[in-house]
C-alpha positions as CSV (number, residue, x, y, z in Angstrom):
1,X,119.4,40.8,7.9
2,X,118.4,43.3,5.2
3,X,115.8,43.5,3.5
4,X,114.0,46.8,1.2
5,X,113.2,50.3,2.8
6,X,109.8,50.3,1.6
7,X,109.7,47.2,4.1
8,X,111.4,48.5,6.7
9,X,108.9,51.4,6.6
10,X,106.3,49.0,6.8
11,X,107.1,47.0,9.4
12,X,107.9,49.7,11.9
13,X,104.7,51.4,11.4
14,X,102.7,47.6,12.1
15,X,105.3,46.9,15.2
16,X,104.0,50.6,16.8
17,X,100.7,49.7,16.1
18,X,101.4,46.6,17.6
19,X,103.0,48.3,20.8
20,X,99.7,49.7,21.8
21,X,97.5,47.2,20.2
22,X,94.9,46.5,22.6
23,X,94.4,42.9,21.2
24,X,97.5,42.6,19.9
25,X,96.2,41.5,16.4
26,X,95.9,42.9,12.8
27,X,92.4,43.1,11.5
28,X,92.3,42.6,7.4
29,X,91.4,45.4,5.5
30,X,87.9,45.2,3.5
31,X,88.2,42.2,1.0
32,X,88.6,43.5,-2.7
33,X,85.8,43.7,-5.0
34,X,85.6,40.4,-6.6
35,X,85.7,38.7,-3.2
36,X,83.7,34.9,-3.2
37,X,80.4,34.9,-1.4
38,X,81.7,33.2,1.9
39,X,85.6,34.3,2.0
40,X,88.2,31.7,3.9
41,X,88.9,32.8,7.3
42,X,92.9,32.9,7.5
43,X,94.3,34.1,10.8
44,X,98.8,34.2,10.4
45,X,100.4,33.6,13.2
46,X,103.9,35.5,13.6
47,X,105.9,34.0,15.6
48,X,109.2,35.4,15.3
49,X,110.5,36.9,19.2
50,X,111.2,40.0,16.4
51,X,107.7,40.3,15.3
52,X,107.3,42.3,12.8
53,X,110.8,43.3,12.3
54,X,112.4,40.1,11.2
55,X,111.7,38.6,7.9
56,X,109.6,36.0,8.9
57,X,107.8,39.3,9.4
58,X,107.7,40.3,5.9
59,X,106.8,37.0,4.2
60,X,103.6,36.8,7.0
61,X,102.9,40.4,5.3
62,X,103.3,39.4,2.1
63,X,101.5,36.4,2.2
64,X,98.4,38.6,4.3
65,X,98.4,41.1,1.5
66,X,98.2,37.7,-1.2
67,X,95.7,36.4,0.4
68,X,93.5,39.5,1.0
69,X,94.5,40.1,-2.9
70,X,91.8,37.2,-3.5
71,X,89.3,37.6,-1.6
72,X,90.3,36.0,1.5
73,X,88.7,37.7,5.1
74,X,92.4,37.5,6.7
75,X,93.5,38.5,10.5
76,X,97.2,38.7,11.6
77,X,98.7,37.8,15.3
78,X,102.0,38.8,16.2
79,X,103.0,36.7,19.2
80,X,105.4,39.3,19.7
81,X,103.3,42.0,20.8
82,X,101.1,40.1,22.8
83,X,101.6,39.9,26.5
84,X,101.3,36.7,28.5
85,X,103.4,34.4,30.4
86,X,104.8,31.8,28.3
87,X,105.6,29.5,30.9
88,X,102.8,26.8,32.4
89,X,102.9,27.2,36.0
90,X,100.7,24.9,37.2
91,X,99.8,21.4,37.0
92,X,97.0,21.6,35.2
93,X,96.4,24.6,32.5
94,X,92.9,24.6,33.6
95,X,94.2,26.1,36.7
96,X,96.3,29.2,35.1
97,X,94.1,32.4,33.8
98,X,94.5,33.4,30.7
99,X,95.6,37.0,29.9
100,X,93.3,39.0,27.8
101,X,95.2,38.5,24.7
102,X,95.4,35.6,24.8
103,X,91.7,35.3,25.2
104,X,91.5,37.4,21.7
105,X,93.6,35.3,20.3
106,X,91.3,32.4,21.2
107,X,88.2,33.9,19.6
108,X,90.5,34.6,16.6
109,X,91.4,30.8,16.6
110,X,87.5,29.5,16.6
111,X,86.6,32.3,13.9
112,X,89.6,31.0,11.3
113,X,89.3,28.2,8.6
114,X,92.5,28.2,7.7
115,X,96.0,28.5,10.0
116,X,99.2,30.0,8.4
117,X,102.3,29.9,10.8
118,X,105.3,31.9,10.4
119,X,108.4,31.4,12.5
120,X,111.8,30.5,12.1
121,X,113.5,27.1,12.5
122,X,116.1,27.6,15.6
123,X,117.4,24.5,16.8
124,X,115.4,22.5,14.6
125,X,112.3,23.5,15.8
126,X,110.6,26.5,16.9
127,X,111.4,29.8,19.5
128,X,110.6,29.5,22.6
129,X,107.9,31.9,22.3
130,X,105.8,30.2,19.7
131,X,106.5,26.8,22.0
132,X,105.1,28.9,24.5
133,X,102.1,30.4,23.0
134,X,100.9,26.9,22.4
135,X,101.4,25.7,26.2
136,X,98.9,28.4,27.2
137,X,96.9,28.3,24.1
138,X,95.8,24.7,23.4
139,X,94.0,24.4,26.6
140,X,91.8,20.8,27.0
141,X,88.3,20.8,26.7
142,X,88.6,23.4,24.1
143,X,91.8,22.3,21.7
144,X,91.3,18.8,22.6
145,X,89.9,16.4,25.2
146,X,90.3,13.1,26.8
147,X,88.1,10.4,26.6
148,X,87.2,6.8,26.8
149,X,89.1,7.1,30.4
150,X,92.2,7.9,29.6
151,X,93.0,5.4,26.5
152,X,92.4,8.2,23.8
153,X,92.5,11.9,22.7
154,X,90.0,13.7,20.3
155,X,91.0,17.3,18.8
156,X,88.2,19.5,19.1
157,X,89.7,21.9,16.4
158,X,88.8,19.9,13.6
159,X,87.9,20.8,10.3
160,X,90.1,23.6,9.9
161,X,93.4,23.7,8.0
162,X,97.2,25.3,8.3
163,X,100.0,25.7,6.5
164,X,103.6,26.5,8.1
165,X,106.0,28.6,6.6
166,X,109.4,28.4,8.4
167,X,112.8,30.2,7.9
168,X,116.2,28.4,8.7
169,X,120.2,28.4,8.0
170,X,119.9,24.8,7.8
171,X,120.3,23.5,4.3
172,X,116.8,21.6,3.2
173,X,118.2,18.4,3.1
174,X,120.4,17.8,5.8
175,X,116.8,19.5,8.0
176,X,114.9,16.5,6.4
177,X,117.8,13.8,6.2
178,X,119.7,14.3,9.0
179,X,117.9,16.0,11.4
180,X,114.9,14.4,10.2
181,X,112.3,17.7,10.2
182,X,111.8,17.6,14.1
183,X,109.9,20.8,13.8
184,X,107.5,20.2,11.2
185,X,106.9,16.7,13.2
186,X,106.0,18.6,16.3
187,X,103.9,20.7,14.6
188,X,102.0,19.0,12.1
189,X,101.7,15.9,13.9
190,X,102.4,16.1,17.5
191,X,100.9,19.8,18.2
192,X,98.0,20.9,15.0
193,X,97.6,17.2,14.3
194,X,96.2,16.0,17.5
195,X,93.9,19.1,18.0
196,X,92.5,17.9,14.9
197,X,94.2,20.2,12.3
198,X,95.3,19.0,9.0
199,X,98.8,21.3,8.2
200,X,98.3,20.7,4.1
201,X,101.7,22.5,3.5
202,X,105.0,23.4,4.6
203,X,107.4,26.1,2.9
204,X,111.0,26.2,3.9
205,X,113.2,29.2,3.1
206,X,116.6,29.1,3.2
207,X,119.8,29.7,4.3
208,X,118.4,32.7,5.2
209,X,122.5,33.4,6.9
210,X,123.7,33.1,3.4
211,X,120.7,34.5,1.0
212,X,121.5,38.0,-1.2
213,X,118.7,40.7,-1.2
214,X,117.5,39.2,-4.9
215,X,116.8,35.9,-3.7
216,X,115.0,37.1,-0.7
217,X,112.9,39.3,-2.8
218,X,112.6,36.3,-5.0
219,X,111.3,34.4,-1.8
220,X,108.8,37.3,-1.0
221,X,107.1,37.2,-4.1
222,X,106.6,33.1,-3.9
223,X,105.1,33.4,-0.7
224,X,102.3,35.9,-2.6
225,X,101.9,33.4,-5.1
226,X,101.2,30.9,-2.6
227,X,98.7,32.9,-0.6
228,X,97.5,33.7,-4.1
229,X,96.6,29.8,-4.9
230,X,93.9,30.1,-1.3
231,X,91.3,31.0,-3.9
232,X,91.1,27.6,-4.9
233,X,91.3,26.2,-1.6
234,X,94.0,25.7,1.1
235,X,94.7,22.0,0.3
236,X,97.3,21.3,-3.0
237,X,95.0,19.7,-5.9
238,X,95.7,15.7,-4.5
239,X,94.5,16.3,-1.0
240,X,91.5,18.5,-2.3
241,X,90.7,15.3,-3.9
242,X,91.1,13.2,-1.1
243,X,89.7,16.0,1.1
244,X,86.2,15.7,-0.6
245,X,86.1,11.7,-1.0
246,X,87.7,11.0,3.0
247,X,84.7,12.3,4.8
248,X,82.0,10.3,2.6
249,X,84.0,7.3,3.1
250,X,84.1,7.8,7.0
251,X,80.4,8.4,7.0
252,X,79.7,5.1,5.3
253,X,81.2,3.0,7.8
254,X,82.3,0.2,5.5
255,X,83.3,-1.8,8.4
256,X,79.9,-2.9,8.9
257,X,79.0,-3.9,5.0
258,X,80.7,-7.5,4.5
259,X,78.2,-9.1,7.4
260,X,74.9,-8.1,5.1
261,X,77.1,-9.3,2.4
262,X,77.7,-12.4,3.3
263,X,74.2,-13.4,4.3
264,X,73.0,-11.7,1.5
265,X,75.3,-14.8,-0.7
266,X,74.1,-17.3,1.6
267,X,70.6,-16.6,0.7
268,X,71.7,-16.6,-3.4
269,X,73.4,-19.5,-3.4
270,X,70.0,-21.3,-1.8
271,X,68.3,-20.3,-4.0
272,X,70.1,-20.9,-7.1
273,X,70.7,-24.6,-6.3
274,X,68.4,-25.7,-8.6
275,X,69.3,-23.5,-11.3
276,X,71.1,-21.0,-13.1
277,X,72.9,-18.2,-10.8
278,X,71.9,-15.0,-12.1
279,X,74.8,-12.6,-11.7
280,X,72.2,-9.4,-12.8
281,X,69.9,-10.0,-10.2
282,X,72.4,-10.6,-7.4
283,X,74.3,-7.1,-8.0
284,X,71.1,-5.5,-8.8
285,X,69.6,-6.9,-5.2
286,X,73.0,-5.9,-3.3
287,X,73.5,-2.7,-4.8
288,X,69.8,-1.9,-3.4
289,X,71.1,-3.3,0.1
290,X,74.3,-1.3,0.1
291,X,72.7,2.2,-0.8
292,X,70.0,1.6,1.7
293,X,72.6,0.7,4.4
294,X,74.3,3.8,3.4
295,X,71.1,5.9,4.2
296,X,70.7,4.0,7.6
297,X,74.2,5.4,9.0
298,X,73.9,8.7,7.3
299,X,70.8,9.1,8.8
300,X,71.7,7.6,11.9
301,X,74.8,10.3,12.2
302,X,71.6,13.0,11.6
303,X,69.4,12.0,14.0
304,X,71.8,10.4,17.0
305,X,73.8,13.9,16.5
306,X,73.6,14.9,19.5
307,X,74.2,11.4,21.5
308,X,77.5,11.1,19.6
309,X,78.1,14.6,20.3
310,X,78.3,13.7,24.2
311,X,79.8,10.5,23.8
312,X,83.2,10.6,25.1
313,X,83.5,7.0,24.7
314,X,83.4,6.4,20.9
315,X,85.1,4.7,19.0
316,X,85.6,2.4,15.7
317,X,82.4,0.5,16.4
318,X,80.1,2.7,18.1
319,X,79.3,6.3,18.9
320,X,79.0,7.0,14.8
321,X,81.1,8.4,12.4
322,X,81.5,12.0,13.6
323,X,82.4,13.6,10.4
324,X,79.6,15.9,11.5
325,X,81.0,16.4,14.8
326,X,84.6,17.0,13.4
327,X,82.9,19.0,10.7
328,X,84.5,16.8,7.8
329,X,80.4,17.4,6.6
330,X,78.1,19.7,7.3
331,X,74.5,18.3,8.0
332,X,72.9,20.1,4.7
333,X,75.7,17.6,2.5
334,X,74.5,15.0,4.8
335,X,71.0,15.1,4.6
336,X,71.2,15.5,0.7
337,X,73.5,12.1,1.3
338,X,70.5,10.3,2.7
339,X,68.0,11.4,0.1
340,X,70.4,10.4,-2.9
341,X,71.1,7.6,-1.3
342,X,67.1,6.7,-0.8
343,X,66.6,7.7,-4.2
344,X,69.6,5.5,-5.7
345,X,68.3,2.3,-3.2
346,X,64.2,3.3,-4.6
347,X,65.3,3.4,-8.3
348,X,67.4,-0.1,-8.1
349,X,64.3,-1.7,-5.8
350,X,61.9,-1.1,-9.2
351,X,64.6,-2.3,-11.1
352,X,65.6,-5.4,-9.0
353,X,61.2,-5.8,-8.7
354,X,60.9,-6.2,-12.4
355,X,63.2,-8.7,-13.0
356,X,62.3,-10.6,-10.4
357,X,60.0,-13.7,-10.9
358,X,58.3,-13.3,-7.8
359,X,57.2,-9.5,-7.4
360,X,55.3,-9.2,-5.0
361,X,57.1,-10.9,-2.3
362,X,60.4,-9.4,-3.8
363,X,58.5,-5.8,-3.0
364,X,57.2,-6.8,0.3
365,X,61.1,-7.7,1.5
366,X,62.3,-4.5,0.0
367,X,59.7,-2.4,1.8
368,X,60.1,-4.4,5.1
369,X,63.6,-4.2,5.2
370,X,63.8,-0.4,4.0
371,X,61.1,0.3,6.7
372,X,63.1,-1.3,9.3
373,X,66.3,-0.2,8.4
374,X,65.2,3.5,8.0
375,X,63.2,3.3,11.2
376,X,66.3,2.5,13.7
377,X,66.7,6.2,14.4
378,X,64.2,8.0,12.1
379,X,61.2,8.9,13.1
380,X,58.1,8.5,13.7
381,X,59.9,4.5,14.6
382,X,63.0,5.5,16.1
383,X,63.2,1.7,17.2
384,X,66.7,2.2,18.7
385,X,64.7,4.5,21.3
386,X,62.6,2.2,22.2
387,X,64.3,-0.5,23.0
388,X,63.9,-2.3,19.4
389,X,66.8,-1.3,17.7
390,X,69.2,-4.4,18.6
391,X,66.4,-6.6,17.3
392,X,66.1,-4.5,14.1
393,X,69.7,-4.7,13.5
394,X,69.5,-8.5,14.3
395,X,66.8,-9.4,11.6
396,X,67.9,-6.5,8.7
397,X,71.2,-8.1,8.8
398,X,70.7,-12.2,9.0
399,X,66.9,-12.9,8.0
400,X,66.1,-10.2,5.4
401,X,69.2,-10.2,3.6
402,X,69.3,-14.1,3.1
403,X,65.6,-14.2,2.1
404,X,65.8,-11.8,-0.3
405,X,69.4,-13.3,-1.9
406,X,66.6,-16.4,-2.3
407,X,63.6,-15.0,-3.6
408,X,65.3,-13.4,-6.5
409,X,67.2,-16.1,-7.6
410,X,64.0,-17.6,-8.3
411,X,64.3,-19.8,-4.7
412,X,61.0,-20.6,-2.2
413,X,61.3,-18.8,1.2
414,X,58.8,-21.1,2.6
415,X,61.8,-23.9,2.6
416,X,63.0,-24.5,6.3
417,X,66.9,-24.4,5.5
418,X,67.2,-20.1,5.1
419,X,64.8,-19.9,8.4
420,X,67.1,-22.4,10.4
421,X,70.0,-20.7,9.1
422,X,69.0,-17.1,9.6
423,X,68.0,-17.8,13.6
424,X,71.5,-18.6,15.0
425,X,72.9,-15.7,12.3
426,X,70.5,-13.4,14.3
427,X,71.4,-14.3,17.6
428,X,74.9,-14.4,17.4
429,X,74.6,-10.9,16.3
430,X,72.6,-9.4,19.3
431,X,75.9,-9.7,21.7
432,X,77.7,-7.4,19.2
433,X,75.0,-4.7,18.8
434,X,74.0,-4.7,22.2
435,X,77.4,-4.3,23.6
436,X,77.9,-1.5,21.2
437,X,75.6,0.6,23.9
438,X,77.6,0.1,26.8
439,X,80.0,3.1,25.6
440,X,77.3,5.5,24.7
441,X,75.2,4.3,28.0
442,X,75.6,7.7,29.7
443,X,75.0,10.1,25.9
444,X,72.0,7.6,25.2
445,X,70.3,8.0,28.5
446,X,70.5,12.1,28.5
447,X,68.8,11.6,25.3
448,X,65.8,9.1,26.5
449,X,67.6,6.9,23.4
450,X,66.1,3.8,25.4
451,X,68.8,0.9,24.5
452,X,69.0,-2.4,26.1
453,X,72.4,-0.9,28.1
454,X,70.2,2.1,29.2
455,X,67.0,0.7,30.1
456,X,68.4,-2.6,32.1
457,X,71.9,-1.3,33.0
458,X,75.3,-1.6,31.7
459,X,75.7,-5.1,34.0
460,X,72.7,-6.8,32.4
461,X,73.7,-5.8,28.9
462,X,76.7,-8.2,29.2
463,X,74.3,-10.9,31.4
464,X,72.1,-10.7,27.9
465,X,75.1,-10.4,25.9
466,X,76.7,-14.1,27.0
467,X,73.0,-15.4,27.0
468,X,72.3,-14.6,23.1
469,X,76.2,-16.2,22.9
470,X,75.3,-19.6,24.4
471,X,72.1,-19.8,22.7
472,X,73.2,-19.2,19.2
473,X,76.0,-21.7,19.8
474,X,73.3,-24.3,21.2
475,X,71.3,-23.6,18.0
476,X,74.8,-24.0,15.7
477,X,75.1,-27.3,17.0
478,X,71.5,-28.9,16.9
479,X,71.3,-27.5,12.9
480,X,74.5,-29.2,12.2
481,X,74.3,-32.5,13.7
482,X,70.2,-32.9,13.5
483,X,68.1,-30.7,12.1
484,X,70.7,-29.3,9.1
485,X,73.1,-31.9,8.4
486,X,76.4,-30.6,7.7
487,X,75.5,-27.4,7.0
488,X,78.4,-26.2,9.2
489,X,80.3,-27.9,6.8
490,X,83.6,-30.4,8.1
491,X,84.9,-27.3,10.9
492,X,84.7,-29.0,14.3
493,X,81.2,-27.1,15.6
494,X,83.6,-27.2,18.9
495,X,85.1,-24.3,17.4
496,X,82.1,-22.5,17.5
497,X,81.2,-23.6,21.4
498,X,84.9,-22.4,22.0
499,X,85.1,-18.8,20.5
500,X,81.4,-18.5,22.6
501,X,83.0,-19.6,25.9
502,X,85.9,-17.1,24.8
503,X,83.5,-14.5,24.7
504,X,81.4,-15.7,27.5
505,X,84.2,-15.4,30.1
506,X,85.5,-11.9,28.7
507,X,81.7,-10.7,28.7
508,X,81.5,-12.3,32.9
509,X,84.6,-10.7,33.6
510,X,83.2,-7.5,32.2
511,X,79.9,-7.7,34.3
512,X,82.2,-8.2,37.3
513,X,83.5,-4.2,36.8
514,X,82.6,-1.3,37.3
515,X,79.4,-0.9,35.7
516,X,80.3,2.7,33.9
517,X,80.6,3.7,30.4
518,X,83.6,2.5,28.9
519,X,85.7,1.7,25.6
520,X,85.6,-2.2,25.3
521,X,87.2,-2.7,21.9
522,X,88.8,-5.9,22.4
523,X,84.8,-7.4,23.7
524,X,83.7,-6.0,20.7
525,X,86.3,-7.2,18.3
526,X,85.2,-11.0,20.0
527,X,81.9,-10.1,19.3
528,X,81.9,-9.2,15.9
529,X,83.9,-12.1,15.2
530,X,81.7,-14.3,16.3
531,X,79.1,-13.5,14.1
532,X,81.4,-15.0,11.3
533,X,80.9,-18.1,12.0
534,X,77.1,-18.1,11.3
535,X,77.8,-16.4,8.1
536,X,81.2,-18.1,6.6
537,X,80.7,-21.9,7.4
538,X,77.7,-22.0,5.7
539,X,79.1,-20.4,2.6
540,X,82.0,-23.1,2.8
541,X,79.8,-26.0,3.2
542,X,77.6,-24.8,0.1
């Protein structure tokens, strides 16, 4: 392959340099004038067998010397130069030293923000050399790590970007088509993906066999262009977008909204059965429950930080959101979170207090809830630490949502039907939240966070669990065929006793286990749907 002279120059005085390298890298020269406050951290990876020699050498150059252009704080590994053995040869790579280089290349790795790969496509994926680099590299414990026994994988490199710029004689669409882009696959899924990096582009060139010196020059200068583009960010505009909006919606945790919800209606439409519904002061009311919910998990992800962070058996409904943990969002964007959430929830409370008929006890059940709700990790309550917080979650969600849906649509709370209705709603959802502690038993108790799993044992837990099952069933029953009348509406109640006898028996054959920490999803998934029958039925029936 040919490429310029001035090239050529170049790249033999960077392969001697890289002969005697001690670290086998290239450090970036002093970032230009004009360079941003905080620069992006790019390391390129070279990883032609050629090095710097090849042309995959001159497009990582090029794209170093864009990149540096603006502003970037850019390092430079070629794989070539380094020396370690590429083969894995033992059975664990916990067990095989790691050459010095490799060890520089490591600290190169947790310094960078931004990956850019460049290696050519043999065989439809990648030279043995690269494939080796990342045997020895991506060690567990530090690239990624097992958890919840074996049934899952969590990248510990997350946060951080790359990009893969590949070389082939393959056209491009018989690569994506035909051979169906094996090598991107491997490495922007099967490899970067599950260490936790997000590739946000590839760049194919090519056929290299079959390009003139014009259209490689042509090449050369794109790849500039593209390092150029860094100073707006490594993601194209789309993902940026999505970038910015994913981590807020992790942190939310939506999955735990619709239950509030739906008491929250049950509570409205008591209320408003002897008059007008009004839609202003329903929205208003919910909007204030939603943004205060919202502060309760970002704070909660604040304050249980470290918990989560040595919970290695989290998952969709416990163990938080970890977009701190994955560094989707720093704590400072989280913190400000909480307060504009608080703010958002304090300005609608006024708003939803002066429209409200009854003031005063409108304000009281804002204030009690927001105490409560704040005060499940935060201190000076913490209730969660002291053995409070499945209670708090238990009333917040079934008695104060449905009282306040009454009391501003002009209802009396001192009726016995939202009472009666709110107990069984409570109790049915104690077996979810206490069960949710059983995975983080061992994170919560170095912590002293004081749950019911960590204070009575992971056995008991699920003992209590099927207790707070049976008796919200028992309660389900004696409102709808004696003290309630229908208010279960015409579904068979021995529904209800059936899902909780369900449940029962999968929480007895947990308690027979081993009483460890573990991911119990499909428990969970029982649980949680248990709860809807306390909030759905009634909503049918009205």
């Amino acid at each position: 392959m040919q490429i310029t002279d001035k090239l050529q120059r170049v790249f033999h005085e960077r392969s001697k340099k890289a002969a005697t390298h001690a670290r086998g890298q290239y450090r970036a020269r002093a970032p230009v004038s004009f360079a941003v406050l905080s620069p992006l951290k790019v390391l390129v990876i070279l990883g032609h067998p050629r090095g710097a020699a090849s042309f995959c050498g001159a497009l990582a150059e090029r794209y170093l010397e864009g990149a540096q252009a603006v502003g970037c704080d850019v390092r430079m590994v070629d794989l070539a130069a380094l020396d370690f053995d590429q083969n894995m040869s033992f059975a664990t790579p916990r067990l095989q030293t790691m050459e010095p280089s490799l060890v520089a290349v490591r600290d190169d790795i947790e310094w960078a923000e931004h990956f850019v790969f460049v290696y050519p496509t043999w065989w439809g994926t990648y030279p043995a050399l690269l494939k080796g680099f990342l045997d020895r590299i991506l060690q567990p414990d530090w690239a990624f790590r097992e958890i919840s026994g074996g049934t899952g994988f969590e990248g510990l490199l997350s946060g951080r970007t790359a990009e893969l710029i590949t070389t082939m004689d393959t056209p491009a669409l018989v690569q994506s088509l035909i051979n169906k882009a094996p090598g991107r696959n491997a490495m922007a899924r099967a490899t970067l993906g599950f260490c936790g990096i997000e590739v946000t582009c590839h760049t194919r060139f090519g056929p290299v066999n079959r390009s003139t010196s014009a259209e490689r020059d042509r090449w050369l200068e794109n790849i500039e262009a593209r390092a150029r583009n860094l100073v707006r960010g490594p993601r194209p505009p789309v993902r940026r977008a999505w970038a910015a909006v994913k981590p807020w919606l992790t942190a939310f945790r939506l999955q735990f909204y619709p239950m509030t919800f739906l008491a929250y209606l049950i509570g409205a439409f008591l209320g408003s059965e002897d008059g007008a519904f009004d839609h202003l002061q329903f929205w208003t009311g919910y909007l204030f429950m939603f943004t205060l919910e919202a502060a309760t998990v970002f704070s909660n992800d604040l304050f249980d930080f470290e918990s989560d962070r040595r919970n290695r058996f989290w998952g969709p409904f416990s163990g938080g959101s970890r977009v701190l943990h994955l560094r989707a969002l720093t704590q400072e964007r989280l913190t400000t979170g909480v307060w504009l959430t608080l703010m958002l929830a304090l300005l609608l409370a006024g708003a939803m207090i002066a429209m409200s008929g009854s003031p005063w006890l409108v304000g009281g059940l804002a204030i009690g809830l927001a105490i409560l709700a704040i005060g499940y990790t935060v201190p000076p309550l913490k209730l969660s630490y002291r053995t409070l917080g499945e209670v708090d979650v238990g009333v917040t969600h079934s008695f104060f949502p449905i009282l306040l849906g009454m009391a501003l649509q002009g209802g009396s709370v001192a009726r016995p039907e939202p009472w009666l209705i709110a107990l069984p709603m409570c109790l049915s959802i104690l077996p979810a939240i206490i069960l949710s502690g059983v995975p983080d038993h061992d994170a919560d108790r170095a912590v002293s966070k004081n749950t019911i799993a960590v204070r009575f044992g992971i056995r008991p837990a699920f003992a209590v669990s099927a207790i707070f099952a049976v008796v919200a069933a028992t309660l389900a029953a004696l409102l709808q065929f004696y003290l309630l009348p229908g208010i279960y509406g015409t579904v068979p109640t021995v529904l209800v006793l059936a899902h909780a006898v369900l449940l029962v028996r999968r929480l007895m054959t947990e308690y027979g286990e081993d009483a460890k920490p573990r991911r119990i999803d499909t428990t969970m998934v029982l649980a949680l749907s248990y709860i809807l029958w306390f909030c759905v039925l009634p909503l049918i029936a009205m």
